[in-house]
């Protein structure tokens, strides 16, 4: 069965401010501990700040990493009569089963508009989250990719299969999958809305 989506969701607060405050407090505590360990001279300060900066960059990369994961063995991407590639079940899937999280990098509306201006194909794959950002699973050309770009470096590829789910025509109520907000509106989960055979 072709897995088609129906988007639902609620507004959620952006957790960027909370993440930033926690990160600053954590980094300050690490700095204080390292400053005491490295010594109170200028070299000790430089070593402590170097460690804090490295940890801060690592945390920023972690927070801004590409999203997306799937439950393996339930579906696959293959040619679709609706549009290009589609997502199809490879086994029976019960109602209410989590298929995975939509892949991509978070982008603000302005960032997404700028990308679509140079890579128009990206418009067909981005999903807006409840916190107002977009998940963009495409590379610099606008093609779905395991390495969405541009963005901070991240060493692990994402699983982009859910980016190929076809949406039904407007007013078409026959859907197999619904989209729900997760992680305070920063993520989108795909869940079966009925049994798929």
Short mmCIF file of C-alpha atoms in Angstrom, two decimals:
data_model
loop_
_atom_site.label_atom_id
_atom_site.label_comp_id
_atom_site.label_asym_id
_atom_site.label_seq_id
_atom_site.Cartn_x
_atom_site.Cartn_y
_atom_site.Cartn_z
CA UNK A 1 0.00 0.00 0.00
CA UNK A 2 1.20 3.51 -0.81
CA UNK A 3 1.78 5.36 2.46
CA UNK A 4 0.11 8.75 2.18
CA UNK A 5 0.23 11.37 4.91
CA UNK A 6 -2.18 13.58 6.79
CA UNK A 7 -0.54 16.38 8.80
CA UNK A 8 -1.83 17.19 12.26
CA UNK A 9 -0.21 19.00 15.13
CA UNK A 10 -0.28 21.70 17.74
CA UNK A 11 1.84 24.75 18.43
CA UNK A 12 4.80 24.20 20.73
CA UNK A 13 7.38 26.54 22.23
CA UNK A 14 10.81 26.80 20.71
CA UNK A 15 13.31 25.10 22.98
CA UNK A 16 16.32 26.98 21.59
CA UNK A 17 16.43 29.45 24.51
CA UNK A 18 16.24 26.67 27.10
CA UNK A 19 19.00 24.74 25.31
CA UNK A 20 21.20 27.85 25.17
CA UNK A 21 20.78 28.67 28.87
CA UNK A 22 21.54 25.09 29.94
CA UNK A 23 24.57 24.96 27.63
CA UNK A 24 26.00 28.24 28.95
CA UNK A 25 25.56 27.11 32.57
CA UNK A 26 27.11 23.73 31.82
CA UNK A 27 30.06 25.27 29.97
CA UNK A 28 30.64 27.79 32.76
CA UNK A 29 30.73 24.98 35.33
CA UNK A 30 33.18 23.01 33.16
CA UNK A 31 35.33 26.13 32.74
CA UNK A 32 35.48 26.66 36.50
CA UNK A 33 36.48 23.03 37.10
CA UNK A 34 39.11 23.05 34.33
CA UNK A 35 40.48 26.45 35.38
CA UNK A 36 41.20 25.03 38.84
CA UNK A 37 42.80 21.93 37.31
CA UNK A 38 44.91 23.74 34.67
CA UNK A 39 46.07 26.47 37.03
CA UNK A 40 45.28 30.13 37.56
CA UNK A 41 47.90 31.55 35.18
CA UNK A 42 47.20 32.76 31.62
CA UNK A 43 48.05 29.36 30.10
CA UNK A 44 45.60 27.67 32.46
CA UNK A 45 42.87 30.11 31.39
CA UNK A 46 43.63 29.48 27.71
CA UNK A 47 43.48 25.70 28.14
CA UNK A 48 40.20 25.90 30.06
CA UNK A 49 38.59 28.22 27.49
CA UNK A 50 39.86 26.00 24.64
CA UNK A 51 38.20 22.98 26.23
CA UNK A 52 34.97 24.93 26.84
CA UNK A 53 34.92 26.22 23.24
CA UNK A 54 35.42 22.68 21.89
CA UNK A 55 32.61 21.33 24.06
CA UNK A 56 30.37 24.25 23.05
CA UNK A 57 30.96 23.59 19.35
CA UNK A 58 30.28 19.89 19.89
CA UNK A 59 27.01 20.64 21.68
CA UNK A 60 25.98 23.09 18.94
CA UNK A 61 26.66 20.47 16.25
CA UNK A 62 24.65 17.93 18.26
CA UNK A 63 21.70 20.32 18.63
CA UNK A 64 21.77 21.32 14.96
CA UNK A 65 22.41 17.82 13.63
CA UNK A 66 20.25 16.46 10.84
CA UNK A 67 17.18 14.63 12.16
CA UNK A 68 15.48 11.49 10.95
CA UNK A 69 15.29 7.80 11.71
CA UNK A 70 13.07 4.93 10.66
CA UNK A 71 11.92 1.60 12.01
CA UNK A 72 13.68 -0.87 9.68
CA UNK A 73 11.89 -3.57 7.72
CA UNK A 74 8.44 -1.94 7.51
CA UNK A 75 8.64 -0.01 4.23
CA UNK A 76 10.81 0.95 1.27
CA UNK A 77 11.07 3.71 -1.32
CA UNK A 78 10.30 2.72 -4.93
CA UNK A 79 8.74 4.23 -8.09
CA UNK A 80 5.24 5.57 -7.49
CA UNK A 81 2.35 6.29 -9.85
CA UNK A 82 1.59 9.42 -7.78
CA UNK A 83 4.96 11.19 -8.10
CA UNK A 84 8.53 9.97 -8.65
CA UNK A 85 9.40 7.78 -5.70
CA UNK A 86 6.93 6.80 -2.98
CA UNK A 87 7.05 4.86 0.26
CA UNK A 88 5.44 1.41 0.26
CA UNK A 89 4.84 -1.10 3.05
CA UNK A 90 6.77 -4.36 2.68
CA UNK A 91 4.71 -6.13 5.35
CA UNK A 92 1.41 -5.68 7.17
CA UNK A 93 1.59 -2.73 9.57
CA UNK A 94 -0.92 -2.26 12.39
CA UNK A 95 -2.68 1.02 13.19
CA UNK A 96 -0.74 3.33 15.53
CA UNK A 97 2.74 2.03 14.64
CA UNK A 98 5.54 4.63 14.70
CA UNK A 99 7.33 4.49 11.33
CA UNK A 100 10.02 7.00 12.22
CA UNK A 101 10.93 10.68 12.27
CA UNK A 102 10.95 12.90 9.21
CA UNK A 103 14.53 13.50 8.07
CA UNK A 104 16.34 16.76 7.58
CA UNK A 105 18.06 19.79 9.01
CA UNK A 106 16.14 22.49 10.84
CA UNK A 107 15.80 25.72 8.86
CA UNK A 108 14.07 28.98 9.71
CA UNK A 109 11.42 30.20 7.24
CA UNK A 110 13.94 32.74 5.86
CA UNK A 111 16.65 30.09 5.46
CA UNK A 112 14.20 27.78 3.69
CA UNK A 113 13.01 30.55 1.35
CA UNK A 114 16.63 31.40 0.48
CA UNK A 115 17.44 27.75 -0.23
CA UNK A 116 14.33 27.28 -2.39
CA UNK A 117 15.34 30.33 -4.41
CA UNK A 118 18.52 28.52 -5.55
CA UNK A 119 17.26 24.92 -5.25
CA UNK A 120 13.50 24.95 -6.09
CA UNK A 121 13.16 21.15 -5.78
CA UNK A 122 13.76 21.46 -2.01
CA UNK A 123 10.27 23.03 -1.65
CA UNK A 124 8.64 19.67 -2.38
CA UNK A 125 10.42 17.89 0.47
CA UNK A 126 10.43 20.33 3.38
CA UNK A 127 7.97 19.92 6.27
CA UNK A 128 7.08 22.68 8.71
CA UNK A 129 7.28 21.73 12.38
CA UNK A 130 4.99 23.07 15.10
CA UNK A 131 7.73 25.37 16.38
CA UNK A 132 7.75 27.19 13.02
CA UNK A 133 10.96 25.76 11.60
CA UNK A 134 11.28 23.50 8.57
CA UNK A 135 12.86 20.08 8.29
CA UNK A 136 14.81 20.01 5.02
CA UNK A 137 16.14 16.61 3.87
CA UNK A 138 17.79 17.91 0.69
CA UNK A 139 21.31 18.69 -0.44
CA UNK A 140 22.47 21.96 -1.99
CA UNK A 141 20.75 21.05 -5.33
CA UNK A 142 17.41 20.28 -3.66
CA UNK A 143 17.64 16.48 -4.02
CA UNK A 144 16.83 14.20 -1.07
CA UNK A 145 20.12 13.20 0.51
CA UNK A 146 21.61 11.23 3.38
CA UNK A 147 23.77 14.36 3.96
CA UNK A 148 21.42 17.42 3.97
CA UNK A 149 23.20 20.67 3.22
CA UNK A 150 24.13 23.33 4.04
CA UNK A 151 24.73 22.99 7.77
CA UNK A 152 27.23 22.36 10.53
CA UNK A 153 29.32 19.22 10.03
CA UNK A 154 27.80 15.97 11.24
CA UNK A 155 29.63 12.64 10.76
CA UNK A 156 26.61 10.34 10.49
CA UNK A 157 24.23 10.05 7.53
CA UNK A 158 20.46 10.30 8.02
CA UNK A 159 17.87 7.83 6.74
CA UNK A 160 15.86 9.85 4.15
CA UNK A 161 13.22 7.25 3.12
CA UNK A 162 10.30 9.05 4.82
CA UNK A 163 11.02 12.11 2.64
CA UNK A 164 9.50 10.15 -0.26
CA UNK A 165 6.05 9.74 1.31
CA UNK A 166 3.44 11.11 -1.09
CA UNK A 167 0.82 13.50 0.26
CA UNK A 168 -2.75 13.02 -0.93
CA UNK A 169 -4.50 15.67 -3.00
CA UNK A 170 -6.23 18.43 -1.02
CA UNK A 171 -9.62 17.21 0.16
CA UNK A 172 -8.61 13.57 -0.26
CA UNK A 173 -9.31 12.01 3.12
CA UNK A 174 -7.95 8.52 2.39
CA UNK A 175 -4.61 8.51 4.19
CA UNK A 176 -2.54 5.75 5.73
CA UNK A 177 -0.14 7.83 7.83
CA UNK A 178 -0.51 10.87 10.05
CA UNK A 179 2.19 13.28 11.15
CA UNK A 180 2.41 14.24 14.81
CA UNK A 181 4.59 16.69 16.68
CA UNK A 182 7.38 15.35 18.88
CA UNK A 183 10.18 16.87 20.96
CA UNK A 184 8.17 20.01 21.80
CA UNK A 185 7.35 20.61 18.17
CA UNK A 186 10.92 20.31 16.84
CA UNK A 187 10.43 16.86 15.32
CA UNK A 188 7.78 15.19 13.19
CA UNK A 189 6.85 11.56 13.71
CA UNK A 190 5.04 9.46 11.13
CA UNK A 191 2.46 7.07 12.59
CA UNK A 192 0.10 4.71 10.79
CA UNK A 193 -3.48 5.96 10.92
CA UNK A 194 -4.97 2.59 9.99
CA UNK A 195 -3.85 -0.96 9.30
CA UNK A 196 -1.84 -1.22 6.08
CA UNK A 197 -1.84 -4.48 4.13
#
